[in-house]
Coordinates of C-alpha atoms and ligand atoms in Angstrom, one line a residue:
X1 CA -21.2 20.8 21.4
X2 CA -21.7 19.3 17.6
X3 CA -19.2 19.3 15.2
X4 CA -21.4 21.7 12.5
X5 CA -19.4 25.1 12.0
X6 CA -20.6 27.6 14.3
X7 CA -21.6 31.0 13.4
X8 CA -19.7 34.7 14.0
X9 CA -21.8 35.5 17.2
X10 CA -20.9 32.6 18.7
X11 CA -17.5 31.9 17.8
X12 CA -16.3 35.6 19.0
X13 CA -17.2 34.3 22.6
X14 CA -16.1 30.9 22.6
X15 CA -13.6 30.1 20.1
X16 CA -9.9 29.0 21.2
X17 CA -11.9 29.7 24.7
X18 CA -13.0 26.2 26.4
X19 CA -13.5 26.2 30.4
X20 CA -10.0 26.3 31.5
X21 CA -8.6 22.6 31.9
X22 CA -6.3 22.9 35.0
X23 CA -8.9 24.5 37.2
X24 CA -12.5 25.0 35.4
X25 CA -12.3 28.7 35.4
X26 CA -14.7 29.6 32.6
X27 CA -13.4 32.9 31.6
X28 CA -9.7 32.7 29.5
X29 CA -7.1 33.0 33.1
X30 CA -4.3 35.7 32.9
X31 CA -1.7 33.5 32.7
X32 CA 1.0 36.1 34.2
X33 CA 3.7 33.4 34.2
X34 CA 6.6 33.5 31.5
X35 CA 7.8 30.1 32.0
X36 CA 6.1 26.6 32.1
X37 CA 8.0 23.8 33.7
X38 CA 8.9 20.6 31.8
X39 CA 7.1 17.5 32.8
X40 CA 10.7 16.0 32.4
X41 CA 13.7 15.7 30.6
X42 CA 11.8 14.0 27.2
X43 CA 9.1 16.2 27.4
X44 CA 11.5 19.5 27.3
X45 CA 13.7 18.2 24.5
X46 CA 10.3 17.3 22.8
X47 CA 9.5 20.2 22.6
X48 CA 12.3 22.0 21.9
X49 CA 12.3 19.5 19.0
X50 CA 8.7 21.2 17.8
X51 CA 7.9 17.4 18.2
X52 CA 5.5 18.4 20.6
X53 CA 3.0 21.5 20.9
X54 CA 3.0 22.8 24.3
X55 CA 4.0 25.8 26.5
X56 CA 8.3 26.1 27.2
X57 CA 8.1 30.2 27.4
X58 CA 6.3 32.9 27.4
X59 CA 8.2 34.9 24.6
X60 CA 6.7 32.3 22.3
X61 CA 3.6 30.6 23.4
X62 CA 1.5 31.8 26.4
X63 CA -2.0 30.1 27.2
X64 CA -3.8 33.5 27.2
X65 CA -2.2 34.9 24.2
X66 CA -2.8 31.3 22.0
X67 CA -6.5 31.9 23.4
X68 CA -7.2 35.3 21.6
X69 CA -4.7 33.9 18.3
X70 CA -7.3 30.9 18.0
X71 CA -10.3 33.2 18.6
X72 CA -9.0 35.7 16.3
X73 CA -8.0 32.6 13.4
X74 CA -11.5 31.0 14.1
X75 CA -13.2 34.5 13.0
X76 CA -11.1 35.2 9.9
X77 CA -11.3 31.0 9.4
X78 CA -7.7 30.8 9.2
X79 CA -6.1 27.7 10.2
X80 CA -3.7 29.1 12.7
X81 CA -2.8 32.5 14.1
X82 CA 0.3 34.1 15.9
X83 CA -0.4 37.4 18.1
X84 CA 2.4 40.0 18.9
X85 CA 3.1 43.4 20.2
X86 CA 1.5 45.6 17.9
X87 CA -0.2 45.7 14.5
X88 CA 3.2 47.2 12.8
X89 CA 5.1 44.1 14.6
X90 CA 2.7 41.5 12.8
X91 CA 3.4 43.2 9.5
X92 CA 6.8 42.7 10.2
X93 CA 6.3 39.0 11.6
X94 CA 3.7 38.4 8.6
X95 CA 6.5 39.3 5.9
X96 CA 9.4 37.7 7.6
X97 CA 9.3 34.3 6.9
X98 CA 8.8 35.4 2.9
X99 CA 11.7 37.8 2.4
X100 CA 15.5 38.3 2.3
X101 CA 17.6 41.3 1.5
X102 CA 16.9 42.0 -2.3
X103 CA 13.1 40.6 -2.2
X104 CA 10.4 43.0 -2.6
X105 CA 6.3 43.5 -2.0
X106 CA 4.0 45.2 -3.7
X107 CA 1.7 47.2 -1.5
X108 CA -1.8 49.7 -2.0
X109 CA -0.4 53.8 -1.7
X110 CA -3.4 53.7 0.3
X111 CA -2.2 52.0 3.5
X112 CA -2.1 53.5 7.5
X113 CA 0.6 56.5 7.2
X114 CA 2.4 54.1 9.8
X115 CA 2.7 51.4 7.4
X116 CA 4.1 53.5 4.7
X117 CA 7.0 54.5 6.6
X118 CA 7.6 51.5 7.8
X119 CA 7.6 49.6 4.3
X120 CA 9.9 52.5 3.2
X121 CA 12.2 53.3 6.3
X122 CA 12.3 50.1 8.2
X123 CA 12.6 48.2 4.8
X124 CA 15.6 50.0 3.7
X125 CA 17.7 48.9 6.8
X126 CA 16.5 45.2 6.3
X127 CA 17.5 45.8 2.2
X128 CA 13.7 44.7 1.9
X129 CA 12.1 47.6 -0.7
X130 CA 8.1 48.1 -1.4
X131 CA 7.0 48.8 -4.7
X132 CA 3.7 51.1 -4.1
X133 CA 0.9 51.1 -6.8
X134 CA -2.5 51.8 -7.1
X135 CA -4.4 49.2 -5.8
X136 CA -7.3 49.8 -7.7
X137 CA -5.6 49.5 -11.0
X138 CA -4.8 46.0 -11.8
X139 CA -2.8 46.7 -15.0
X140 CA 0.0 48.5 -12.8
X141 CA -0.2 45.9 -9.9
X142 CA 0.3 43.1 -12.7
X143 CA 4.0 45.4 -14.0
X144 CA 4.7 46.0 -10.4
X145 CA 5.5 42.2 -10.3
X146 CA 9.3 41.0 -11.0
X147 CA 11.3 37.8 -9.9
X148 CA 12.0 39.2 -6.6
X149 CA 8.8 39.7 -5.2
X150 CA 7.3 38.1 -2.6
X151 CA 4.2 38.8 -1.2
X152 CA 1.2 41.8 -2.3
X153 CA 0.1 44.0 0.9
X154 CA -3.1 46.0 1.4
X155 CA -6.0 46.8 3.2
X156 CA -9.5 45.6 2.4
X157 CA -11.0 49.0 4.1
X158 CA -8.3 51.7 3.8
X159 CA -6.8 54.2 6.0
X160 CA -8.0 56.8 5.9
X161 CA -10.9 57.1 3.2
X162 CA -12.2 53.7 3.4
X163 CA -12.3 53.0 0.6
X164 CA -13.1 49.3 -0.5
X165 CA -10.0 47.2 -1.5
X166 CA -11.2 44.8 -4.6
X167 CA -9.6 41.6 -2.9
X168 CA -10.7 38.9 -5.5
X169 CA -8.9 40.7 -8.6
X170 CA -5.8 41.5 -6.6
X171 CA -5.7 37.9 -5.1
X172 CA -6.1 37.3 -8.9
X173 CA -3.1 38.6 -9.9
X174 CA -0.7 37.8 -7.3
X175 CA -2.0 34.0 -7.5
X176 CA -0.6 34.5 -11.3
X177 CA 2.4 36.1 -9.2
X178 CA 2.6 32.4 -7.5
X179 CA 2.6 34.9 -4.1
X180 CA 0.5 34.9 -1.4
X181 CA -2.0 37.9 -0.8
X182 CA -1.6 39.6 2.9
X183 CA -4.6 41.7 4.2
X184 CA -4.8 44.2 6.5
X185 CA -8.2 43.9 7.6
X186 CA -7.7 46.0 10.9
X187 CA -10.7 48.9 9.7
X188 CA -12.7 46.2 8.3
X189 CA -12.9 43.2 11.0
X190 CA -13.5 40.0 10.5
X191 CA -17.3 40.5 10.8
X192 CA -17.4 42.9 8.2
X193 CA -14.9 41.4 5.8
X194 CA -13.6 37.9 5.5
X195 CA -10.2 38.1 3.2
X196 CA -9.7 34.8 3.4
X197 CA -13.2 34.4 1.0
X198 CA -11.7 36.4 -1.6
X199 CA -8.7 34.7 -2.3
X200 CA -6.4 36.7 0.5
X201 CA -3.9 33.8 1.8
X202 CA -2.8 35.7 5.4
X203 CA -4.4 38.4 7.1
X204 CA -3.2 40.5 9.3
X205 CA -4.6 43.1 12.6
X206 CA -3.6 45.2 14.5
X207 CA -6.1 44.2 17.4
X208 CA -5.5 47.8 19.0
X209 CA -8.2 48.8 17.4
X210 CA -11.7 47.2 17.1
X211 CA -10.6 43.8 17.7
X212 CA -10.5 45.3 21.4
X213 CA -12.8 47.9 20.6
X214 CA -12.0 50.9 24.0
X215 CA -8.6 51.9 23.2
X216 CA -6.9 50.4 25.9
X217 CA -4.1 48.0 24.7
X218 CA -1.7 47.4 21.6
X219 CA -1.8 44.1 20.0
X220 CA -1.5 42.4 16.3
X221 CA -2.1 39.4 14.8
X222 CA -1.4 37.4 11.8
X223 CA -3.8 34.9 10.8
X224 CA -2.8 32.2 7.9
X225 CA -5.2 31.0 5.7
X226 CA -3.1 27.5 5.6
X227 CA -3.9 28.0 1.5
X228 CA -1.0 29.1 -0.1
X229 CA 1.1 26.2 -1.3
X230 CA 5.1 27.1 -0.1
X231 CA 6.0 23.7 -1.6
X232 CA 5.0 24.3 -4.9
X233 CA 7.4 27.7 -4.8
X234 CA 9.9 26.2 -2.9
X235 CA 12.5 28.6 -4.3
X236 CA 10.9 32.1 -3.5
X237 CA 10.6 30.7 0.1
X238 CA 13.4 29.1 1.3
X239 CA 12.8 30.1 5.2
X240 CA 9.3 27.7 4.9
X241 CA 10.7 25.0 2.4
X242 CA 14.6 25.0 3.7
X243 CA 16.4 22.7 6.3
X244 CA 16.3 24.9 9.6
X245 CA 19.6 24.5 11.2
X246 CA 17.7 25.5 14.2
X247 CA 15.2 22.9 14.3
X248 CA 18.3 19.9 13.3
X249 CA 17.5 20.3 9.6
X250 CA 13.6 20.7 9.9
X251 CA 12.1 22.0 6.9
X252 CA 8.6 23.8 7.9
X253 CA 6.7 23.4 4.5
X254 CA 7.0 19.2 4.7
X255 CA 6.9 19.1 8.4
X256 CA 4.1 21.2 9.2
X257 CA 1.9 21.0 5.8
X258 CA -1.0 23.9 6.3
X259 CA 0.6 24.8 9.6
X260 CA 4.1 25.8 8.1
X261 CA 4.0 29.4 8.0
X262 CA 2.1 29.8 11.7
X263 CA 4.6 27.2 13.3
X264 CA 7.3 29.3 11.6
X265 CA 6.2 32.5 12.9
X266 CA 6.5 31.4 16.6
X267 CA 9.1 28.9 16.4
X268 CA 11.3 31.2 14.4
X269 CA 9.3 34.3 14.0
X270 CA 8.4 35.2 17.9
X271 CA 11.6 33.0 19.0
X272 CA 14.4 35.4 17.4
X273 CA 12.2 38.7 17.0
X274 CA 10.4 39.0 20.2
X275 CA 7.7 41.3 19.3
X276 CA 5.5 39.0 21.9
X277 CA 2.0 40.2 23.1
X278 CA 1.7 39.8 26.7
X279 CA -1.1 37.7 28.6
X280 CA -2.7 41.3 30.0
X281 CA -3.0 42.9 26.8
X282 CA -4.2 39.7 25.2
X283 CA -7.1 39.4 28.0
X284 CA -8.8 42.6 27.3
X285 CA -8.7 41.6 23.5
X286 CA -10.6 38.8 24.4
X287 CA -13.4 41.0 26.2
X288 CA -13.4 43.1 23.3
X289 CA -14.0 40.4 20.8
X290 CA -17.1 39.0 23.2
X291 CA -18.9 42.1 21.9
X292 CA -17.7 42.8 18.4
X293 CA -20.1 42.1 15.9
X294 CA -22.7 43.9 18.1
X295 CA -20.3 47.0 18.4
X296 CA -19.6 46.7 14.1
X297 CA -22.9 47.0 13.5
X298 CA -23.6 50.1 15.5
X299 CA -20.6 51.4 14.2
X300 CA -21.6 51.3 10.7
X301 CA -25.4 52.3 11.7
X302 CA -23.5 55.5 13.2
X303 CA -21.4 56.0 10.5
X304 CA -24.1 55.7 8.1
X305 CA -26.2 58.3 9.8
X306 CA -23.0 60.7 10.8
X307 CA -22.0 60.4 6.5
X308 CA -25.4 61.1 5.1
X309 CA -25.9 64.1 7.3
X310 CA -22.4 65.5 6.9
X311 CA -23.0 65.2 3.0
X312 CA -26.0 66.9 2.9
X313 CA -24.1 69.9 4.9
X314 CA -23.2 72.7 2.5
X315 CA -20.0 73.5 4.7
X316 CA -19.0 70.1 3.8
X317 CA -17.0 68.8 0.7
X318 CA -16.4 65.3 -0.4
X319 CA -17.4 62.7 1.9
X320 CA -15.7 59.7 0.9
X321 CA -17.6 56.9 3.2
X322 CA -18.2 53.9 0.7
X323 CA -22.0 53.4 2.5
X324 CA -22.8 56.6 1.1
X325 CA -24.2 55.8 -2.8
X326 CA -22.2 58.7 -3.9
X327 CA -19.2 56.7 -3.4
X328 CA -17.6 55.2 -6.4
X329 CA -17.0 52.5 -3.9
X330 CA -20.7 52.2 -3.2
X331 CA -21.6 48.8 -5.1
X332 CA -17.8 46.9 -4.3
X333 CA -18.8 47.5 -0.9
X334 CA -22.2 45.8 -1.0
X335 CA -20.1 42.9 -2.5
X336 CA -17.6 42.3 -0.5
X337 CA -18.3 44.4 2.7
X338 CA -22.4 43.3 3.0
X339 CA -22.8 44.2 6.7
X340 CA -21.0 47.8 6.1
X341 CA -18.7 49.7 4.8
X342 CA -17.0 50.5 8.3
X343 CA -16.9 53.8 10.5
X344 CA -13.8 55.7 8.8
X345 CA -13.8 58.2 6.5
X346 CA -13.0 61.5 5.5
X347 CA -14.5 64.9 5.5
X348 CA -13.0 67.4 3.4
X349 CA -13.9 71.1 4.9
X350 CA -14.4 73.9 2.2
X351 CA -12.8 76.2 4.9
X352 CA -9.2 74.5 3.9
X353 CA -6.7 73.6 6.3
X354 CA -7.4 76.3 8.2
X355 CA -10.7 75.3 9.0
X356 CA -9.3 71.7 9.6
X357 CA -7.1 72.8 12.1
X358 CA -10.2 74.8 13.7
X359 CA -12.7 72.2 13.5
X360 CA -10.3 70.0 15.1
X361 CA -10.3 72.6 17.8
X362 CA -13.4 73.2 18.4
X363 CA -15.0 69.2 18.8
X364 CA -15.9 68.1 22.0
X365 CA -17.3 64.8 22.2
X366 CA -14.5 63.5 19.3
X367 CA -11.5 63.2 20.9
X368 CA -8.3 64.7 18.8
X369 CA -6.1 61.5 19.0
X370 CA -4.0 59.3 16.2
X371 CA -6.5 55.9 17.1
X372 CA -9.6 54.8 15.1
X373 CA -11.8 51.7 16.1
X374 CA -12.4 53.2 19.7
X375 CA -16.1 53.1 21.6
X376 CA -15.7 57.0 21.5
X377 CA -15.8 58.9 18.2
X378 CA -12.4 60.1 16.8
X379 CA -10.9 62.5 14.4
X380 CA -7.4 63.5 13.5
X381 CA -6.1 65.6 11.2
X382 CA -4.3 63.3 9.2
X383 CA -1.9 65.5 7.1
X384 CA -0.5 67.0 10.1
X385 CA -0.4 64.3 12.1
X386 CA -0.9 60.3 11.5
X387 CA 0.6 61.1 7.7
X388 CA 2.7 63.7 8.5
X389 CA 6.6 62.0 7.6
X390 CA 5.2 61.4 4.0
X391 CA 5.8 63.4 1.3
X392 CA 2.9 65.8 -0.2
X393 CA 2.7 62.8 -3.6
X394 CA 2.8 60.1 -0.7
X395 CA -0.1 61.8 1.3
X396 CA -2.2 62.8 -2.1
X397 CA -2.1 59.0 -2.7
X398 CA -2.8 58.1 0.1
X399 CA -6.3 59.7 -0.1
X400 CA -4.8 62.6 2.8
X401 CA -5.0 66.4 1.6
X402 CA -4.7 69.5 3.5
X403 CA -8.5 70.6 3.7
X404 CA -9.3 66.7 4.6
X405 CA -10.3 65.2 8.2
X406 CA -10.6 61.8 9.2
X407 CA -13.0 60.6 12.0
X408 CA -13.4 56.9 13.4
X409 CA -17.2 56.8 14.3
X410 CA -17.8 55.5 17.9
X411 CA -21.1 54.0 19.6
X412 CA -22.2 57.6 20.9
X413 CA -25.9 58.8 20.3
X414 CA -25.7 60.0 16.8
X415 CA -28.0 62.9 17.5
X416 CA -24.8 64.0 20.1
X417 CA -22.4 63.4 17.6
X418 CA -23.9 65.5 15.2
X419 CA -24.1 68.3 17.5
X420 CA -20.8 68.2 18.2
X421 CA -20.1 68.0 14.4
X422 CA -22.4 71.2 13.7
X423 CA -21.0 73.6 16.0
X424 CA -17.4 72.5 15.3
X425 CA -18.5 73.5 11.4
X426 CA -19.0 76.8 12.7
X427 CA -20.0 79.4 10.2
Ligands
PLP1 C1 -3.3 51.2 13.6 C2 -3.1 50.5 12.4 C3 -1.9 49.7 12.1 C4 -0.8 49.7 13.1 O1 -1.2 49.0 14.3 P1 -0.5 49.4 15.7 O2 -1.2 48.4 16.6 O3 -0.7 50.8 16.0 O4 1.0 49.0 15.6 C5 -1.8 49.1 10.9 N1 -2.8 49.1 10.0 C6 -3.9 49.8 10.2 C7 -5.0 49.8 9.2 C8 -4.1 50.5 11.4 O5 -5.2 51.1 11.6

């Protein structure tokens, strides 16, 4: 092994993953265990003391689950990661170390129907608020700004249109903000989209979906870029630049330098939430991530194919994939998304909501389920489902709309998918 950076394909199978030191074991060990005993006294108060990295419990650090965060940090080329539960827990654990009751983000209308809600609902009960805007239109982001906010949210590929986020002039603007940038780059991946390039200072995942890639386990992650300077806005973030009682007067910013905000989120973050991942969910993410730039590109090459011929159908309406050159999105896609645009979209069906709900019907091969990022093609009817609690201006925002379908393109044979597609169209 040299020192010289190594390169996507080969990170995503052995970054974070060397042969296993206790016994050799070359693939990452389930490390079922939820406690790890003390070489002695020193070594646990050392510890305890965050004088000393190492494994104390399982709600915090697990070998397994630290394997997949430095994978998943190595891909984005973060400088350190924290996994948990779900991709809504690592929004929660990604904002938690920035806010108090009274501070606010700013966040795209165009965001997972999920994350609305829970930037509305869930924010409410923490007296957190989310100021929504259109993330497109840097004038309003810019207003959006006032003294109590703290951080700017949104996706680089959005749910559901995927649509292309433009990252370097929002990053512009909340860098004039003097707050950091969090990404959701779940739809995009890592291989298609690399936040962190365009200014983004945390990213976050929910690894549910392509990170792992076959729709069998939950999982998030929030990856710092180690960028953002928490010292040199010591007041807005008092949790990173503050003596921690906990930690005997610690303060994480001067402690911890680049590493503040990841050391926070498990030493603080996982400690007192405990929105953990465990070591079995985090070991089939690791076989996903063996595969995924192979699986992104035939996502995109399906999704490419699946658009165009879709678009061409005169039972069809607007297509919104940002591959397609009809897309207003088209050229912002070739600059920041090169490999692809990704495999979600939606399809709006001339026969209206009607048809929606009998197209849905009728598909075969797509499976009707509230998932994207799955080997198998998807669709969901997003207004009455996935985007269902918001309200008819929330959902119009959003890019939803009665007549409208989304599907998640899979790794089928196009020429099946298609067919599938066609007779679901019906007349
Ligand atoms: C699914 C999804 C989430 C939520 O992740 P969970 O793992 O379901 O909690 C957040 N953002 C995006 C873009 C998603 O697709």
């Amino acid at each position: 092994m040299t020192d010289k950076p190594q390169q996507f394909d080969t990170l995503q199978i052995h970054a974070g993953t060397p042969p296993d030191p206790a016994t050799g074991a070359r693939q990452v060990p389930i490390y079922q265990s939820t406690a790890f005993v003390f070489k002695d006294a020193d070594h646990a108060a050392r510890l305890f003391n965050l004088q000393e990295v190492g494994y104390i419990y399982s709600r915090l650090t697990n070998p397994t689950v630290m394997a997949l965060a430095n994978r998943i940090t190595a891909l984005e080329g973060g400088v350190g990661g924290v996994c948990c539960s779900s991709g809504h827990a690592a929004q929660i654990m990604a904002l938690y170390p920035l806010m108090e009751p009274g501070r606010n983000i700013i966040a795209s209308t165009r965001l997972y129907g999920g994350t609305v809600t829970q930037f509305t609902a869930v924010f409410r009960k923490f007296g957190w608020s989310c100021k929504f805007v259109d993330i497109d239109d840097e004038a309003a982001i810019r207003a959006a700004v006032d003294e109590n906010t703290r951080a700017i949210f949104c996706e680089a590929i959005t749910n559901p249109g995927g649509h292309i986020t433009d990252l370097p002039m929002v990053a512009r603007v909340a860098n004039g903000a003097g707050v950091p940038l969090i990404v959701d780059n779940t739809s995009a991946t890592p291989y298609l989209c690399r936040p962190f390039e365009h200014g983004a200072s945390i990213v976050v995942h929910s690894t549910t979906k392509y990170l792992t890639g076959n729709g069998t386990v939950t999982g998030g992650c929030v990856v710092d870029s180690g960028k953002f300077d928490w010292s040199a806005h010591a007041a807005k973030f008092p949790s990173l630049t503050e003596p921690e009682p906990a930690y005997h007067g610690l303060r994480f910013a001067e402690t911890f330098g680049p590493m503040a905000y990841t050391f926070h989120g498990i030493a603080v973050g996982l400690r007192d939430l405990g929105m953990t991942m465990n070591p079995q969910g985090a070991h089939y993410t690791l076989l996903g991530i063996e595969t995924l730039s192979l699986r992104m590109d035939r996502h995109v090459r399906n999704a490419m194919t699946v658009a165009r011929w879709l678009e061409a159908d005169p039972r069809v309406g607007e297509v919104t994939y940002a591959g397609l050159e009809s897309s207003p999105y088209f050229a912002r896609a070739a600059r920041l998304c090169p490999k692809g645009a990704g495999a979600i979209f939606t399809v709006q069906l001339k026969s209206g909501y009607e048809g929606c709900v009998s197209f849905v019907n009728r598909l075969k091969l797509f499976s009707h389920v509230a998932n994207l990022g799955d080997s198998r093609s998807l669709v969901i009817h997003s207004a009455s489902t996935t985007h269902r609690q918001l309200t008819e201006e929330q959902q119009r925002k959003a890019g939803v709309a009665p007549d409208t379908v989304r599907l998640s393109i899979g790794l089928e044979d196009t020429r099946d998918l298609i067919a599938d597609l066609d007779q679901a169209l019906g007349e």
